[in-house]
XYZ file of C-alpha atoms in Angstrom:
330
model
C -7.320 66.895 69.854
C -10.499 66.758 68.574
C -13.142 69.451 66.766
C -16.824 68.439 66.010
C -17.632 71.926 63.829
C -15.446 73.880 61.456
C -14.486 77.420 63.259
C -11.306 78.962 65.163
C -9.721 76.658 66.282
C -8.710 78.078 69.426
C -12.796 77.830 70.053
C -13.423 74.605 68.325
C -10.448 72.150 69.267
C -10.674 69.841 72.116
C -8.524 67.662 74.268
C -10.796 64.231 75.090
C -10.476 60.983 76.595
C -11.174 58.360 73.566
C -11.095 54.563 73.240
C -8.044 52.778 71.262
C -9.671 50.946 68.572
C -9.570 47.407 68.500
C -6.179 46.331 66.280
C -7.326 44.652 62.859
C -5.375 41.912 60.857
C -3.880 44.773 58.571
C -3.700 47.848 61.149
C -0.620 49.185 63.463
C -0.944 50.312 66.837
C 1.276 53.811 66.793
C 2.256 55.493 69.654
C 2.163 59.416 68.730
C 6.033 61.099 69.195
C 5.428 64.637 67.897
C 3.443 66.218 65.712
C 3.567 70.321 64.239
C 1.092 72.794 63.612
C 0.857 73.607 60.101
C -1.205 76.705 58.386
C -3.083 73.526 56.431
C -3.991 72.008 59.493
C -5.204 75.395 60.516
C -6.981 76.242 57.596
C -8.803 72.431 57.644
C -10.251 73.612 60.969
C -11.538 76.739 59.622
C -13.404 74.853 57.014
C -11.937 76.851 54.554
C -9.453 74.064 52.906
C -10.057 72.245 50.321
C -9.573 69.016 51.548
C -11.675 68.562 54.803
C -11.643 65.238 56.709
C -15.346 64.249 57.766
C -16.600 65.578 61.247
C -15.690 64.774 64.462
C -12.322 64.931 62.927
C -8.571 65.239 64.981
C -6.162 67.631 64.178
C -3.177 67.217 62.560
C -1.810 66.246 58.862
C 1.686 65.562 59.961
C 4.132 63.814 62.860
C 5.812 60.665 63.417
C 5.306 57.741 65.815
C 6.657 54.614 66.682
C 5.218 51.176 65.970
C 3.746 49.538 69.177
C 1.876 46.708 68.064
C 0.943 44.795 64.561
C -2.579 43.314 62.775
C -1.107 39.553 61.521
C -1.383 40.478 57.770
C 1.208 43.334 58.227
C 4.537 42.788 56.769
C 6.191 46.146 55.817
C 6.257 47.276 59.971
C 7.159 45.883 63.092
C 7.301 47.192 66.732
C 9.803 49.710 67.471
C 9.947 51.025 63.856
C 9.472 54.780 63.157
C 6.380 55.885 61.035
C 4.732 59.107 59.165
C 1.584 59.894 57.717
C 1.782 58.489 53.691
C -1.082 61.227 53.225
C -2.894 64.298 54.287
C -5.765 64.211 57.031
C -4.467 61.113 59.228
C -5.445 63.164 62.111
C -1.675 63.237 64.010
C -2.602 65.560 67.418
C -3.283 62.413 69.786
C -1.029 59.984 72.027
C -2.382 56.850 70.261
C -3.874 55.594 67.046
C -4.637 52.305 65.331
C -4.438 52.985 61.107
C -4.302 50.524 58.138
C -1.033 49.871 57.222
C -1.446 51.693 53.773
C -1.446 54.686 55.813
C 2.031 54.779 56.972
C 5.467 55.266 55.750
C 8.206 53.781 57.917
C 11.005 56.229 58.099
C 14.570 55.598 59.906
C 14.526 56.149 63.957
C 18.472 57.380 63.991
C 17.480 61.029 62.407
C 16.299 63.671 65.055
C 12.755 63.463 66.214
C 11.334 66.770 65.029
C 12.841 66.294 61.791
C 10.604 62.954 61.161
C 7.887 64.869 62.566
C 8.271 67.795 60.119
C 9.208 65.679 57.300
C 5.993 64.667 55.003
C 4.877 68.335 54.320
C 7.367 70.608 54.357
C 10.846 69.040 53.155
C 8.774 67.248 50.584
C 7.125 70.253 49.223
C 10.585 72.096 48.751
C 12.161 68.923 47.388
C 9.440 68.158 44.603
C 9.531 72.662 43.752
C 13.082 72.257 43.184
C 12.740 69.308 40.943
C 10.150 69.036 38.909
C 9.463 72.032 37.156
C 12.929 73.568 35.661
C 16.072 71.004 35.519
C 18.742 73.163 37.435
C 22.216 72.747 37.498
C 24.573 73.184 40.278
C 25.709 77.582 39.666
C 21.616 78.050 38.886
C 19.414 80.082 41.222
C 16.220 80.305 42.062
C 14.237 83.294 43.942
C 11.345 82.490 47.046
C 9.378 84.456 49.311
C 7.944 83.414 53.037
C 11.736 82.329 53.035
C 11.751 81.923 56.578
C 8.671 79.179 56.353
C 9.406 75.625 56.867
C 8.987 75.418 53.153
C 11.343 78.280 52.815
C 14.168 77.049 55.219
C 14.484 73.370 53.594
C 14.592 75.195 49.846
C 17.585 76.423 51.400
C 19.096 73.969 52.296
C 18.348 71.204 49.634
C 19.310 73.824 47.367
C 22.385 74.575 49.165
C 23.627 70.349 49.270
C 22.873 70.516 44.973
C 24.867 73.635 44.894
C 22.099 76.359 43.413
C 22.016 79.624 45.019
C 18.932 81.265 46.710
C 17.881 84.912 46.805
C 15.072 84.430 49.550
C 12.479 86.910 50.093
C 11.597 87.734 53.645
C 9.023 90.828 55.274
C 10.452 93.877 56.763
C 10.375 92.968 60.272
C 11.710 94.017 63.865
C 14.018 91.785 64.211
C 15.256 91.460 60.241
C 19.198 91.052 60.917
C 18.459 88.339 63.379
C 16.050 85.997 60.706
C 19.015 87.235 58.212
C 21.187 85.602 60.223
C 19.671 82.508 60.868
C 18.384 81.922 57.084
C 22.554 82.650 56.405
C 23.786 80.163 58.796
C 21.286 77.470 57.089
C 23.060 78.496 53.614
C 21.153 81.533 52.079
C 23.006 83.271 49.555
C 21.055 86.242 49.674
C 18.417 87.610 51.626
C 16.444 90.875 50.827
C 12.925 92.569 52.430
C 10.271 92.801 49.666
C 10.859 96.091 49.545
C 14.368 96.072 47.906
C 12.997 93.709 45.188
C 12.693 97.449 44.024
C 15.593 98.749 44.186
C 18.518 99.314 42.066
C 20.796 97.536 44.512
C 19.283 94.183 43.463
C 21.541 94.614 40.053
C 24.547 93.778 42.822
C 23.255 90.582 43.430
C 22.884 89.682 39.730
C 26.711 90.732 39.413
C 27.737 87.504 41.200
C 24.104 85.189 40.917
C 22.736 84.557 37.815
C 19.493 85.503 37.088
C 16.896 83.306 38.493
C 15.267 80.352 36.169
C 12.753 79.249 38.733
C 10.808 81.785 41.544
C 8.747 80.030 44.196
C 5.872 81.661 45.499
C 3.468 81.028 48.424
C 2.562 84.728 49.318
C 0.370 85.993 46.442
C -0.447 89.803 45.832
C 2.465 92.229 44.937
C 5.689 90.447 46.750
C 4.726 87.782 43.533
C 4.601 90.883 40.924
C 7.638 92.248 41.937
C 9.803 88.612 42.240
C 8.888 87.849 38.889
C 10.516 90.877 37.182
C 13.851 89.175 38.150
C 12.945 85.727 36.460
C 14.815 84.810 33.548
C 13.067 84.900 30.162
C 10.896 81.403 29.704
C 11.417 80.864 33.729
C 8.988 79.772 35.813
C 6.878 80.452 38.802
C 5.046 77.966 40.823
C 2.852 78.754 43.356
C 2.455 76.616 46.079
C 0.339 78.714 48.891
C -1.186 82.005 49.541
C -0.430 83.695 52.679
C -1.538 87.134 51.960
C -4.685 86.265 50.775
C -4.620 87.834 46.812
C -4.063 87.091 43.774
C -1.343 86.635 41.343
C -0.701 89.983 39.657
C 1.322 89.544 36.319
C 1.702 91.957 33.887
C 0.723 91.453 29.916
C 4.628 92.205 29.144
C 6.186 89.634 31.333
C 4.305 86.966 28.995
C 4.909 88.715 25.975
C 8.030 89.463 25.921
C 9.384 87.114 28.530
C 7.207 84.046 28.139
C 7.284 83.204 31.763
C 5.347 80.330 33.190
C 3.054 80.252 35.593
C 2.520 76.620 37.614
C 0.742 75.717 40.803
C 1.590 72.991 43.251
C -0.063 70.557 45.711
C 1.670 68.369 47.893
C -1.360 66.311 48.744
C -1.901 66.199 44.557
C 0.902 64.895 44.088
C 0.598 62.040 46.616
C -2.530 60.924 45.302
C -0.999 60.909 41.446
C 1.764 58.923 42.495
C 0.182 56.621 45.163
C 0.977 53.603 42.726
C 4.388 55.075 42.028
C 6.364 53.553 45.195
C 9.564 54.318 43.979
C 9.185 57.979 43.324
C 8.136 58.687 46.673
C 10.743 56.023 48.515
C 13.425 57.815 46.362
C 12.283 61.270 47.684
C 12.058 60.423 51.553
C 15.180 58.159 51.076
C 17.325 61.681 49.691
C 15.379 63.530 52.073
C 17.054 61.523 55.099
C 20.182 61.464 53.712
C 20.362 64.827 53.626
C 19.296 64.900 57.414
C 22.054 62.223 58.214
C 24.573 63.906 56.946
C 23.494 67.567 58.500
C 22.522 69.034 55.377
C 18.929 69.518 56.121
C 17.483 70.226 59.758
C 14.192 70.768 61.471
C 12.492 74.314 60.939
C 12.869 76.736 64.073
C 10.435 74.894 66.272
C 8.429 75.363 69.420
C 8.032 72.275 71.485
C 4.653 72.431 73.498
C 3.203 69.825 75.768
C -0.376 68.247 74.387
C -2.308 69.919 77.666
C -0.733 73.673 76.203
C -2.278 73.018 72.558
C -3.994 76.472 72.857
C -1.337 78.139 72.823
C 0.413 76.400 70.357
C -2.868 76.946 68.310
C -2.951 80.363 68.607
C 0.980 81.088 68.215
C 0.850 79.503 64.850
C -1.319 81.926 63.856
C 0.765 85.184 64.468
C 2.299 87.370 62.187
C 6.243 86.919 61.700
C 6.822 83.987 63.802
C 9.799 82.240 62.343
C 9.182 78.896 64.694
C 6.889 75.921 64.066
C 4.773 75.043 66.996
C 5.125 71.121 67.704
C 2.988 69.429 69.868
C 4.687 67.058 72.625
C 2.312 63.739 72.546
């Protein structure tokens, strides 16, 4: 799926016919499984992201494959293995694709296929959140909103497997007790509408869940304001996206008199800070699949769409309240 100009990409993206590159001593030959739509991916088509891979470009920042063929000098890969994108803007929305080796991270083939498809972005994101900005302990809690994202539903559940509570955040919607429900069953603790971040009745929750030490943001505008009045003194917020488009409201007393910090996070930062750092990012996907294997971590609600249907996979990841990750078929 290809797009030569930056627009919507309902108007911009492309299905064509292309050569498969000729294989060179260091390259794989990767047969496309699945890939997802992500609001990135989205946004990179827009132009409006701020990492942009250079025009004509294909679609995608995420998916896995398997291994079809090798270059001689590759030794980390063989046919049949399982790989992922080691990094953003690989360009995962096509049935084949020859990329250096560096490029790849093998991953097991005995977990589910649209959990190695979702796996670089999402579980990552939640997973690095959860660790590297407060040290919690199993009886901690921490707060989100966009709960029901990808991002959302894996904080859940890695948080669930280290034994700290969640009080997730979710929009007042048609169908709330359904996505109640659902974010239960994956192990939410709590779940409450921005608009009862309000109310009095949150003191119930604070009766049996401690006070959160860590809030996780990736809405912006006044669902952030009001989240961070429950935030423990010297707790802190990171901010990892910004789904309703404004900015981070906090008010003068929260730092005075709480000392609350304020931190931002990039996945794709963090990649490139610890691209010489094997180990931290072997150790991640390596606890990441074990929590897969043992059922402790799933796939987001997804979509499956055949390639020929991208359009409307396009255009379904951009509605309000979907709960389910559109994942192209390839």
């Amino acid at each position: 799926l290809l797009y030569e100009r930056h627009g919507e990409p309902a108007a911009v993206v492309e299905l064509k016919d292309l050569e498969v590159p000729k294989l060179g001593d260091s390259d794989v030959h990767v047969k496309m499984l699945a890939a997802p739509v992500n609001p990135a991916d989205i946004n990179m088509i827009q132009g409006t992201y701020p990492l942009l891979s250079p025009l004509p470009a294909v679609g995608g920042n995420e998916g896995v494959g398997e291994v079809l063929e090798v270059g001689s000098r590759v030794t980390a890969l063989k046919p049949g293995d399982w790989v992922i994108p080691a990094d953003a803007g690989l360009g995962t929305w096509r049935t084949r694709g020859v990329f250096p080796e560096e490029l790849l991270l093998k991953v097991p083939s005995d977990i589910p296929v649209l959990c190695a498809a979702t796996l670089s972005v999402n579980p990552c994101t939640a997973f690095r959140v959860l660790a590297d900005f407060e040290s919690l302990a199993p009886g901690d809690s921490v707060i989100q909103n966009a709960a029901n994202s990808g991002v959302g539903q894996a904080v859940i559940q890695i948080a669930r497997a280290s034994g700290i509570k969640t009080i997730n955040v979710v929009r007042d919607r048609p169908d709330l007790p359904k996505l109640v429900e659902r974010l239960m069953a994956l192990g939410a603790d709590h779940v409450v509408t921005e608009e009862m971040l309000r109310k009095p009745e949150m003191k119930d929750i604070f009766k049996s869940t401690p006070r959160p030490r860590l809030a996780l943001n990736c809405v912006g505008g006044k669902s952030t304001t009001e989240m961070l009045r429950h935030l423990q003194p010297k707790g802190t917020m990171v901010t990892y996206g910004g789904m309703a488009k404004q900015p981070v409201m906090v008010p003068v007393s929260a730092f005075i008199f709480r000392d609350v910090r304020l931190r931002g996070f990039w996945m794709t930062q963090w990649r490139k800070d610890h691209a010489q750092d094997q180990g931290s990012v072997a150790g991640m996907m390596d606890a990441l699949c074990q929590l897969i294997r043992r059922g402790q971590l799933t796939a987001p609600a997804c979509t499956e769409v055949p390639l020929q249907d991208y359009r409307a996979a396009l255009e379904a990841s951009m509605k309000p309240f979907v709960s389910s990750k559109q994942i192209l078929l390839l």
